[in-house]
mmCIF file of N, CA and C in Angstrom:
data_model
loop_
_atom_site.group_PDB
_atom_site.id
_atom_site.type_symbol
_atom_site.label_atom_id
_atom_site.label_comp_id
_atom_site.label_asym_id
_atom_site.label_seq_id
_atom_site.Cartn_x
_atom_site.Cartn_y
_atom_site.Cartn_z
ATOM 1 N N UNK H 917 13.241 -17.901 13.090
ATOM 2 C CA UNK H 917 12.206 -18.440 12.246
ATOM 3 C C UNK H 917 11.765 -17.369 11.250
ATOM 4 N N UNK H 918 11.812 -17.686 9.991
ATOM 5 C CA UNK H 918 11.396 -16.761 8.944
ATOM 6 C C UNK H 918 10.038 -17.207 8.430
ATOM 7 N N UNK H 919 9.107 -16.299 8.428
ATOM 8 C CA UNK H 919 7.769 -16.601 7.934
ATOM 9 C C UNK H 919 7.535 -15.787 6.681
ATOM 10 N N UNK H 920 7.057 -16.418 5.638
ATOM 11 C CA UNK H 920 6.772 -15.708 4.393
ATOM 12 C C UNK H 920 5.336 -15.961 3.997
ATOM 13 N N UNK H 921 4.704 -14.946 3.458
ATOM 14 C CA UNK H 921 3.324 -15.107 3.025
ATOM 15 C C UNK H 921 3.054 -14.195 1.845
ATOM 16 N N UNK H 922 2.533 -14.774 0.793
ATOM 17 C CA UNK H 922 2.089 -13.994 -0.357
ATOM 18 C C UNK H 922 0.629 -14.354 -0.558
ATOM 19 N N UNK H 923 -0.227 -13.855 0.310
ATOM 20 C CA UNK H 923 -1.631 -14.245 0.286
ATOM 21 C C UNK H 923 -2.426 -13.557 -0.793
ATOM 22 N N UNK H 924 -3.516 -14.207 -1.202
ATOM 23 C CA UNK H 924 -4.434 -13.633 -2.172
ATOM 24 C C UNK H 924 -5.797 -13.398 -1.533
ATOM 25 N N UNK H 925 -5.884 -13.589 -0.236
ATOM 26 C CA UNK H 925 -7.173 -13.398 0.425
ATOM 27 C C UNK H 925 -7.338 -11.932 0.785
ATOM 28 N N UNK H 926 -8.281 -11.288 0.150
ATOM 29 C CA UNK H 926 -8.523 -9.874 0.413
ATOM 30 C C UNK H 926 -9.517 -9.697 1.542
ATOM 31 N N UNK H 927 -9.473 -8.553 2.197
ATOM 32 C CA UNK H 927 -10.448 -8.239 3.224
ATOM 33 C C UNK H 927 -11.596 -7.502 2.568
ATOM 34 N N UNK H 928 -12.772 -7.744 3.063
ATOM 35 C CA UNK H 928 -13.918 -7.027 2.523
ATOM 36 C C UNK H 928 -14.524 -6.165 3.610
ATOM 37 N N UNK H 929 -15.052 -5.063 3.220
ATOM 38 C CA UNK H 929 -15.698 -4.135 4.137
ATOM 39 C C UNK H 929 -17.182 -4.135 3.804
ATOM 40 N N UNK H 930 -17.943 -4.906 4.565
ATOM 41 C CA UNK H 930 -19.367 -5.064 4.289
ATOM 42 C C UNK H 930 -20.118 -3.772 4.555
ATOM 43 N N UNK H 931 -19.700 -3.013 5.547
ATOM 44 C CA UNK H 931 -20.419 -1.793 5.927
ATOM 45 C C UNK H 931 -20.301 -0.703 4.870
ATOM 46 N N UNK H 932 -19.187 -0.631 4.215
ATOM 47 C CA UNK H 932 -18.974 0.429 3.218
ATOM 48 C C UNK H 932 -19.050 -0.185 1.826
ATOM 49 N N UNK H 933 -20.164 -0.058 1.187
ATOM 50 C CA UNK H 933 -20.361 -0.686 -0.114
ATOM 51 C C UNK H 933 -19.564 -0.004 -1.212
ATOM 52 N N UNK H 934 -19.179 1.231 -1.010
ATOM 53 C CA UNK H 934 -18.421 1.959 -2.027
ATOM 54 C C UNK H 934 -16.925 1.712 -1.891
ATOM 55 N N UNK H 935 -16.531 0.791 -1.026
ATOM 56 C CA UNK H 935 -15.123 0.480 -0.820
ATOM 57 C C UNK H 935 -14.790 -0.807 -1.551
ATOM 58 N N UNK H 936 -13.685 -0.833 -2.248
ATOM 59 C CA UNK H 936 -13.299 -2.033 -2.974
ATOM 60 C C UNK H 936 -11.849 -2.370 -2.665
ATOM 61 N N UNK H 937 -11.483 -3.619 -2.926
ATOM 62 C CA UNK H 937 -10.125 -4.097 -2.709
ATOM 63 C C UNK H 937 -9.589 -4.574 -4.049
ATOM 64 N N UNK H 938 -8.357 -4.217 -4.349
ATOM 65 C CA UNK H 938 -7.746 -4.665 -5.597
ATOM 66 C C UNK H 938 -7.678 -6.185 -5.614
ATOM 67 N N UNK H 939 -8.038 -6.791 -6.737
ATOM 68 C CA UNK H 939 -8.055 -8.245 -6.849
ATOM 69 C C UNK H 939 -6.648 -8.825 -6.784
ATOM 70 N N UNK H 940 -5.698 -8.192 -7.409
ATOM 71 C CA UNK H 940 -4.323 -8.664 -7.416
ATOM 72 C C UNK H 940 -3.432 -7.659 -6.698
ATOM 73 N N UNK H 941 -2.505 -8.145 -5.874
ATOM 74 C CA UNK H 941 -1.605 -7.211 -5.198
ATOM 75 C C UNK H 941 -0.693 -6.521 -6.201
ATOM 76 N N UNK H 942 -0.516 -5.248 -5.999
ATOM 77 C CA UNK H 942 0.354 -4.474 -6.879
ATOM 78 C C UNK H 942 1.696 -4.248 -6.206
ATOM 79 N N UNK H 943 1.676 -4.081 -4.894
ATOM 80 C CA UNK H 943 2.888 -3.807 -4.135
ATOM 81 C C UNK H 943 3.031 -4.812 -2.999
ATOM 82 N N UNK H 944 4.239 -4.896 -2.454
ATOM 83 C CA UNK H 944 4.520 -5.812 -1.355
ATOM 84 C C UNK H 944 5.217 -5.064 -0.234
ATOM 85 N N UNK H 945 5.151 -5.626 0.963
ATOM 86 C CA UNK H 945 5.814 -5.062 2.122
ATOM 87 C C UNK H 945 6.471 -6.167 2.925
ATOM 88 N N UNK H 946 7.321 -5.774 3.863
ATOM 89 C CA UNK H 946 7.946 -6.741 4.758
ATOM 90 C C UNK H 946 7.770 -6.230 6.184
ATOM 91 N N UNK H 947 7.307 -7.121 7.051
ATOM 92 C CA UNK H 947 7.059 -6.801 8.457
ATOM 93 C C UNK H 947 8.119 -7.513 9.284
ATOM 94 N N UNK H 948 8.820 -6.771 10.145
ATOM 95 C CA UNK H 948 9.826 -7.376 11.028
ATOM 96 C C UNK H 948 9.240 -7.499 12.419
ATOM 97 N N UNK H 949 9.448 -8.663 13.041
ATOM 98 C CA UNK H 949 8.933 -8.935 14.375
ATOM 99 C C UNK H 949 10.043 -8.832 15.414
ATOM 100 N N UNK H 950 9.652 -8.581 16.667
ATOM 101 C CA UNK H 950 10.612 -8.549 17.778
ATOM 102 C C UNK H 950 11.270 -9.917 17.917
ATOM 103 N N UNK H 951 12.521 -9.941 18.343
ATOM 104 C CA UNK H 951 13.269 -11.191 18.477
ATOM 105 C C UNK H 951 12.892 -12.003 19.704
ATOM 106 N N UNK H 952 12.058 -11.457 20.594
ATOM 107 C CA UNK H 952 11.728 -12.158 21.838
ATOM 108 C C UNK H 952 10.633 -13.209 21.669
ATOM 109 N N UNK H 953 10.130 -13.406 20.443
ATOM 110 C CA UNK H 953 9.109 -14.424 20.214
ATOM 111 C C UNK H 953 7.707 -13.998 20.594
ATOM 112 N N UNK H 954 7.517 -12.743 20.943
ATOM 113 C CA UNK H 954 6.204 -12.260 21.378
ATOM 114 C C UNK H 954 5.235 -12.069 20.212
ATOM 115 N N UNK H 955 5.759 -11.994 18.997
ATOM 116 C CA UNK H 955 4.908 -11.751 17.840
ATOM 117 C C UNK H 955 4.604 -10.284 17.608
ATOM 118 N N UNK H 956 5.182 -9.413 18.451
ATOM 119 C CA UNK H 956 4.968 -7.969 18.265
ATOM 120 C C UNK H 956 5.730 -7.478 17.039
ATOM 121 N N UNK H 957 5.102 -6.562 16.332
ATOM 122 C CA UNK H 957 5.729 -5.979 15.149
ATOM 123 C C UNK H 957 6.748 -4.941 15.591
ATOM 124 N N UNK H 958 7.955 -5.082 15.091
ATOM 125 C CA UNK H 958 9.018 -4.119 15.401
ATOM 126 C C UNK H 958 8.964 -2.947 14.428
ATOM 127 N N UNK H 959 8.884 -3.242 13.144
ATOM 128 C CA UNK H 959 8.708 -2.200 12.138
ATOM 129 C C UNK H 959 8.225 -2.819 10.834
ATOM 130 N N UNK H 960 7.821 -1.952 9.929
ATOM 131 C CA UNK H 960 7.276 -2.377 8.638
ATOM 132 C C UNK H 960 7.881 -1.512 7.547
ATOM 133 N N UNK H 961 8.253 -2.142 6.457
ATOM 134 C CA UNK H 961 8.765 -1.404 5.301
ATOM 135 C C UNK H 961 7.869 -1.705 4.111
ATOM 136 N N UNK H 962 7.413 -0.647 3.469
ATOM 137 C CA UNK H 962 6.636 -0.787 2.251
ATOM 138 C C UNK H 962 7.267 0.146 1.245
ATOM 139 N N UNK H 963 7.181 0.152 0.136
ATOM 140 C CA UNK H 963 6.496 -0.557 -0.887
ATOM 141 C C UNK H 963 7.526 -1.121 -1.853
ATOM 142 N N UNK H 964 7.396 -2.388 -2.118
ATOM 143 C CA UNK H 964 8.276 -3.081 -3.050
ATOM 144 C C UNK H 964 7.432 -3.576 -4.215
ATOM 145 N N UNK H 965 8.017 -3.601 -5.396
ATOM 146 C CA UNK H 965 7.264 -4.012 -6.589
ATOM 147 C C UNK H 965 7.079 -5.523 -6.680
ATOM 148 N N UNK H 966 7.860 -6.290 -5.932
ATOM 149 C CA UNK H 966 7.711 -7.746 -5.952
ATOM 150 C C UNK H 966 8.025 -8.304 -4.574
ATOM 151 N N UNK H 967 7.549 -9.527 -4.338
ATOM 152 C CA UNK H 967 7.843 -10.203 -3.074
ATOM 153 C C UNK H 967 9.342 -10.483 -2.967
ATOM 154 N N UNK H 968 9.980 -10.741 -4.095
ATOM 155 C CA UNK H 968 11.420 -11.014 -4.099
ATOM 156 C C UNK H 968 12.217 -9.783 -3.663
ATOM 157 N N UNK H 969 11.787 -8.586 -4.085
ATOM 158 C CA UNK H 969 12.468 -7.358 -3.658
ATOM 159 C C UNK H 969 12.308 -7.141 -2.159
ATOM 160 N N UNK H 970 11.122 -7.419 -1.632
ATOM 161 C CA UNK H 970 10.883 -7.264 -0.194
ATOM 162 C C UNK H 970 11.740 -8.248 0.592
ATOM 163 N N UNK H 971 11.801 -9.481 0.113
ATOM 164 C CA UNK H 971 12.618 -10.497 0.782
ATOM 165 C C UNK H 971 14.099 -10.136 0.726
ATOM 166 N N UNK H 972 14.563 -9.655 -0.410
ATOM 167 C CA UNK H 972 15.969 -9.254 -0.540
ATOM 168 C C UNK H 972 16.297 -8.131 0.433
ATOM 169 N N UNK H 973 15.366 -7.190 0.612
ATOM 170 C CA UNK H 973 15.551 -6.092 1.564
ATOM 171 C C UNK H 973 15.779 -6.649 2.971
ATOM 172 N N UNK H 974 14.934 -7.601 3.386
ATOM 173 C CA UNK H 974 15.055 -8.191 4.726
ATOM 174 C C UNK H 974 16.353 -8.980 4.868
ATOM 175 N N UNK H 975 16.695 -9.750 3.859
ATOM 176 C CA UNK H 975 17.914 -10.556 3.921
ATOM 177 C C UNK H 975 19.169 -9.689 3.926
ATOM 178 N N UNK H 976 19.165 -8.603 3.160
ATOM 179 C CA UNK H 976 20.313 -7.688 3.136
ATOM 180 C C UNK H 976 20.576 -7.072 4.503
ATOM 181 N N UNK H 977 19.541 -6.944 5.308
ATOM 182 C CA UNK H 977 19.669 -6.352 6.642
ATOM 183 C C UNK H 977 19.768 -7.409 7.745
ATOM 184 N N UNK H 978 19.905 -8.668 7.327
ATOM 185 C CA UNK H 978 20.071 -9.801 8.256
ATOM 186 C C UNK H 978 18.900 -9.942 9.217
ATOM 187 N N UNK H 979 17.697 -9.599 8.762
ATOM 188 C CA UNK H 979 16.519 -9.805 9.604
ATOM 189 C C UNK H 979 16.275 -11.302 9.722
ATOM 190 N N UNK H 980 15.923 -11.758 10.909
ATOM 191 C CA UNK H 980 15.677 -13.184 11.126
ATOM 192 C C UNK H 980 14.199 -13.508 11.326
ATOM 193 N N UNK H 981 13.426 -12.554 11.789
ATOM 194 C CA UNK H 981 11.989 -12.785 12.020
ATOM 195 C C UNK H 981 11.202 -11.740 11.232
ATOM 196 N N UNK H 982 10.705 -12.149 10.083
ATOM 197 C CA UNK H 982 9.975 -11.214 9.232
ATOM 198 C C UNK H 982 8.938 -11.959 8.409
ATOM 199 N N UNK H 983 8.065 -11.208 7.798
ATOM 200 C CA UNK H 983 7.057 -11.775 6.913
ATOM 201 C C UNK H 983 6.871 -10.844 5.721
ATOM 202 N N UNK H 984 6.901 -11.407 4.533
ATOM 203 C CA UNK H 984 6.629 -10.660 3.304
ATOM 204 C C UNK H 984 5.155 -10.838 2.984
ATOM 205 N N UNK H 985 4.488 -9.745 2.669
ATOM 206 C CA UNK H 985 3.056 -9.859 2.373
ATOM 207 C C UNK H 985 2.649 -8.875 1.284
ATOM 208 N N UNK H 986 1.568 -9.236 0.603
ATOM 209 C CA UNK H 986 1.000 -8.366 -0.423
ATOM 210 C C UNK H 986 0.292 -7.209 0.262
ATOM 211 N N UNK H 987 0.359 -6.038 -0.344
ATOM 212 C CA UNK H 987 -0.320 -4.860 0.192
ATOM 213 C C UNK H 987 -1.574 -4.607 -0.621
ATOM 214 N N UNK H 988 -2.646 -4.379 0.090
ATOM 215 C CA UNK H 988 -3.895 -4.021 -0.565
ATOM 216 C C UNK H 988 -4.420 -2.774 0.116
ATOM 217 N N UNK H 989 -4.980 -1.885 -0.648
ATOM 218 C CA UNK H 989 -5.475 -0.628 -0.113
ATOM 219 C C UNK H 989 -6.958 -0.501 -0.418
ATOM 220 N N UNK H 990 -7.711 -0.112 0.590
ATOM 221 C CA UNK H 990 -9.115 0.184 0.360
ATOM 222 C C UNK H 990 -9.190 1.514 -0.366
ATOM 223 N N UNK H 991 -9.971 1.548 -1.415
ATOM 224 C CA UNK H 991 -10.098 2.760 -2.215
ATOM 225 C C UNK H 991 -11.567 3.111 -2.325
ATOM 226 N N UNK H 992 -11.887 4.328 -1.940
ATOM 227 C CA UNK H 992 -13.260 4.796 -2.087
ATOM 228 C C UNK H 992 -13.457 5.204 -3.536
ATOM 229 N N UNK H 993 -14.480 4.661 -4.147
ATOM 230 C CA UNK H 993 -14.748 4.973 -5.544
ATOM 231 C C UNK H 993 -15.559 6.256 -5.626
ATOM 232 N N UNK H 994 -14.908 7.303 -6.088
ATOM 233 C CA UNK H 994 -15.594 8.579 -6.241
ATOM 234 C C UNK H 994 -15.016 9.282 -7.453
ATOM 235 N N UNK H 995 -15.816 10.063 -8.121
ATOM 236 C CA UNK H 995 -15.302 10.774 -9.292
ATOM 237 C C UNK H 995 -14.307 11.856 -8.877
ATOM 238 N N UNK H 996 -13.370 12.118 -9.759
ATOM 239 C CA UNK H 996 -12.387 13.170 -9.498
ATOM 240 C C UNK H 996 -13.066 14.527 -9.546
ATOM 241 N N UNK H 997 -12.608 15.406 -8.686
ATOM 242 C CA UNK H 997 -13.144 16.762 -8.641
ATOM 243 C C UNK H 997 -12.025 17.747 -8.930
ATOM 244 N N UNK H 998 -12.390 18.935 -9.327
ATOM 245 C CA UNK H 998 -11.380 19.958 -9.564
ATOM 246 C C UNK H 998 -10.570 20.187 -8.299
ATOM 247 N N UNK H 999 -9.283 20.279 -8.447
ATOM 248 C CA UNK H 999 -8.406 20.493 -7.302
ATOM 249 C C UNK H 999 -7.854 19.206 -6.725
ATOM 250 N N UNK H 1000 -8.343 18.028 -7.193
ATOM 251 C CA UNK H 1000 -7.845 16.743 -6.709
ATOM 252 C C UNK H 1000 -6.496 16.422 -7.346
ATOM 253 N N UNK H 1001 -5.790 15.485 -6.713
ATOM 254 C CA UNK H 1001 -4.546 14.963 -7.265
ATOM 255 C C UNK H 1001 -4.872 13.663 -7.978
ATOM 256 N N UNK H 1002 -4.304 13.447 -9.156
ATOM 257 C CA UNK H 1002 -4.540 12.221 -9.912
ATOM 258 C C UNK H 1002 -3.256 11.801 -10.606
ATOM 259 N N UNK H 1003 -3.187 10.512 -10.967
ATOM 260 C CA UNK H 1003 -2.080 10.023 -11.773
ATOM 261 C C UNK H 1003 -2.535 10.074 -13.222
ATOM 262 N N UNK H 1004 -1.904 10.924 -13.981
ATOM 263 C CA UNK H 1004 -2.233 11.093 -15.393
ATOM 264 C C UNK H 1004 -0.981 10.842 -16.213
ATOM 265 N N UNK H 1005 -1.032 9.851 -17.083
ATOM 266 C CA UNK H 1005 0.131 9.561 -17.923
ATOM 267 C C UNK H 1005 1.346 9.129 -17.129
ATOM 268 N N UNK H 1006 1.138 8.479 -15.991
ATOM 269 C CA UNK H 1006 2.249 8.002 -15.180
ATOM 270 C C UNK H 1006 2.849 9.044 -14.263
ATOM 271 N N UNK H 1007 2.282 10.238 -14.226
ATOM 272 C CA UNK H 1007 2.800 11.307 -13.379
ATOM 273 C C UNK H 1007 1.703 11.800 -12.450
ATOM 274 N N UNK H 1008 2.094 12.228 -11.275
ATOM 275 C CA UNK H 1008 1.139 12.801 -10.334
ATOM 276 C C UNK H 1008 0.884 14.242 -10.734
ATOM 277 N N UNK H 1009 -0.343 14.518 -11.081
ATOM 278 C CA UNK H 1009 -0.710 15.856 -11.533
ATOM 279 C C UNK H 1009 -1.850 16.390 -10.692
ATOM 280 N N UNK H 1010 -1.896 17.686 -10.571
ATOM 281 C CA UNK H 1010 -2.959 18.357 -9.825
ATOM 282 C C UNK H 1010 -3.958 18.897 -10.829
ATOM 283 N N UNK H 1011 -5.226 18.521 -10.662
ATOM 284 C CA UNK H 1011 -6.246 19.057 -11.552
ATOM 285 C C UNK H 1011 -6.428 20.530 -11.237
ATOM 286 N N UNK H 1012 -6.262 21.336 -12.227
ATOM 287 C CA UNK H 1012 -6.268 22.788 -12.031
ATOM 288 C C UNK H 1012 -7.670 23.286 -11.727
ATOM 289 N N UNK H 1013 -7.746 24.115 -10.726
ATOM 290 C CA UNK H 1013 -9.002 24.783 -10.405
ATOM 291 C C UNK H 1013 -8.913 26.199 -10.957
ATOM 292 N N UNK H 1014 -9.758 26.495 -11.898
ATOM 293 C CA UNK H 1014 -9.755 27.842 -12.482
ATOM 294 C C UNK H 1014 -10.845 28.655 -11.809
ATOM 295 N N UNK H 1015 -10.466 29.817 -11.351
ATOM 296 C CA UNK H 1015 -11.417 30.691 -10.674
ATOM 297 C C UNK H 1015 -11.765 31.863 -11.591
ATOM 298 N N UNK H 1016 -12.979 32.303 -11.494
ATOM 299 C CA UNK H 1016 -13.412 33.452 -12.294
ATOM 300 C C UNK H 1016 -12.694 34.702 -11.797
ATOM 301 N N UNK H 1017 -12.350 35.576 -12.726
ATOM 302 C CA UNK H 1017 -11.678 36.822 -12.349
ATOM 303 C C UNK H 1017 -12.667 37.739 -11.646
ATOM 304 N N UNK H 1018 -12.156 38.468 -10.700
ATOM 305 C CA UNK H 1018 -12.989 39.460 -10.005
ATOM 306 C C UNK H 1018 -13.034 40.738 -10.827
ATOM 307 N N UNK H 1019 -14.195 41.238 -11.017
ATOM 308 C CA UNK H 1019 -14.347 42.502 -11.735
ATOM 309 C C UNK H 1019 -14.397 43.629 -10.734
ATOM 310 N N UNK H 1020 -13.690 44.708 -11.009
ATOM 311 C CA UNK H 1020 -13.658 45.845 -10.091
ATOM 312 C C UNK H 1020 -14.419 46.991 -10.651
#
């Protein structure tokens, strides 16, 4: 039995008000279940740019019990600080921390 799901229902975290969920899924994953019908997850593969890519991955490997789903990540909204990693211009860059020179 193959189960597929491309849900748009996001989870909300009421306790953490500074946490948000992306409105639209950006990435997709595929979850493979054990063949014994127990519903236990055997393994998970992420990140695919489309549900079709995730499904093709499962089909290429002859998986019979899997589910394709949208991935959503909780992101804490905080300003960037010196020394943080950020995506700038499509590349992962490290914000440089400049230290004052020691005078001797």
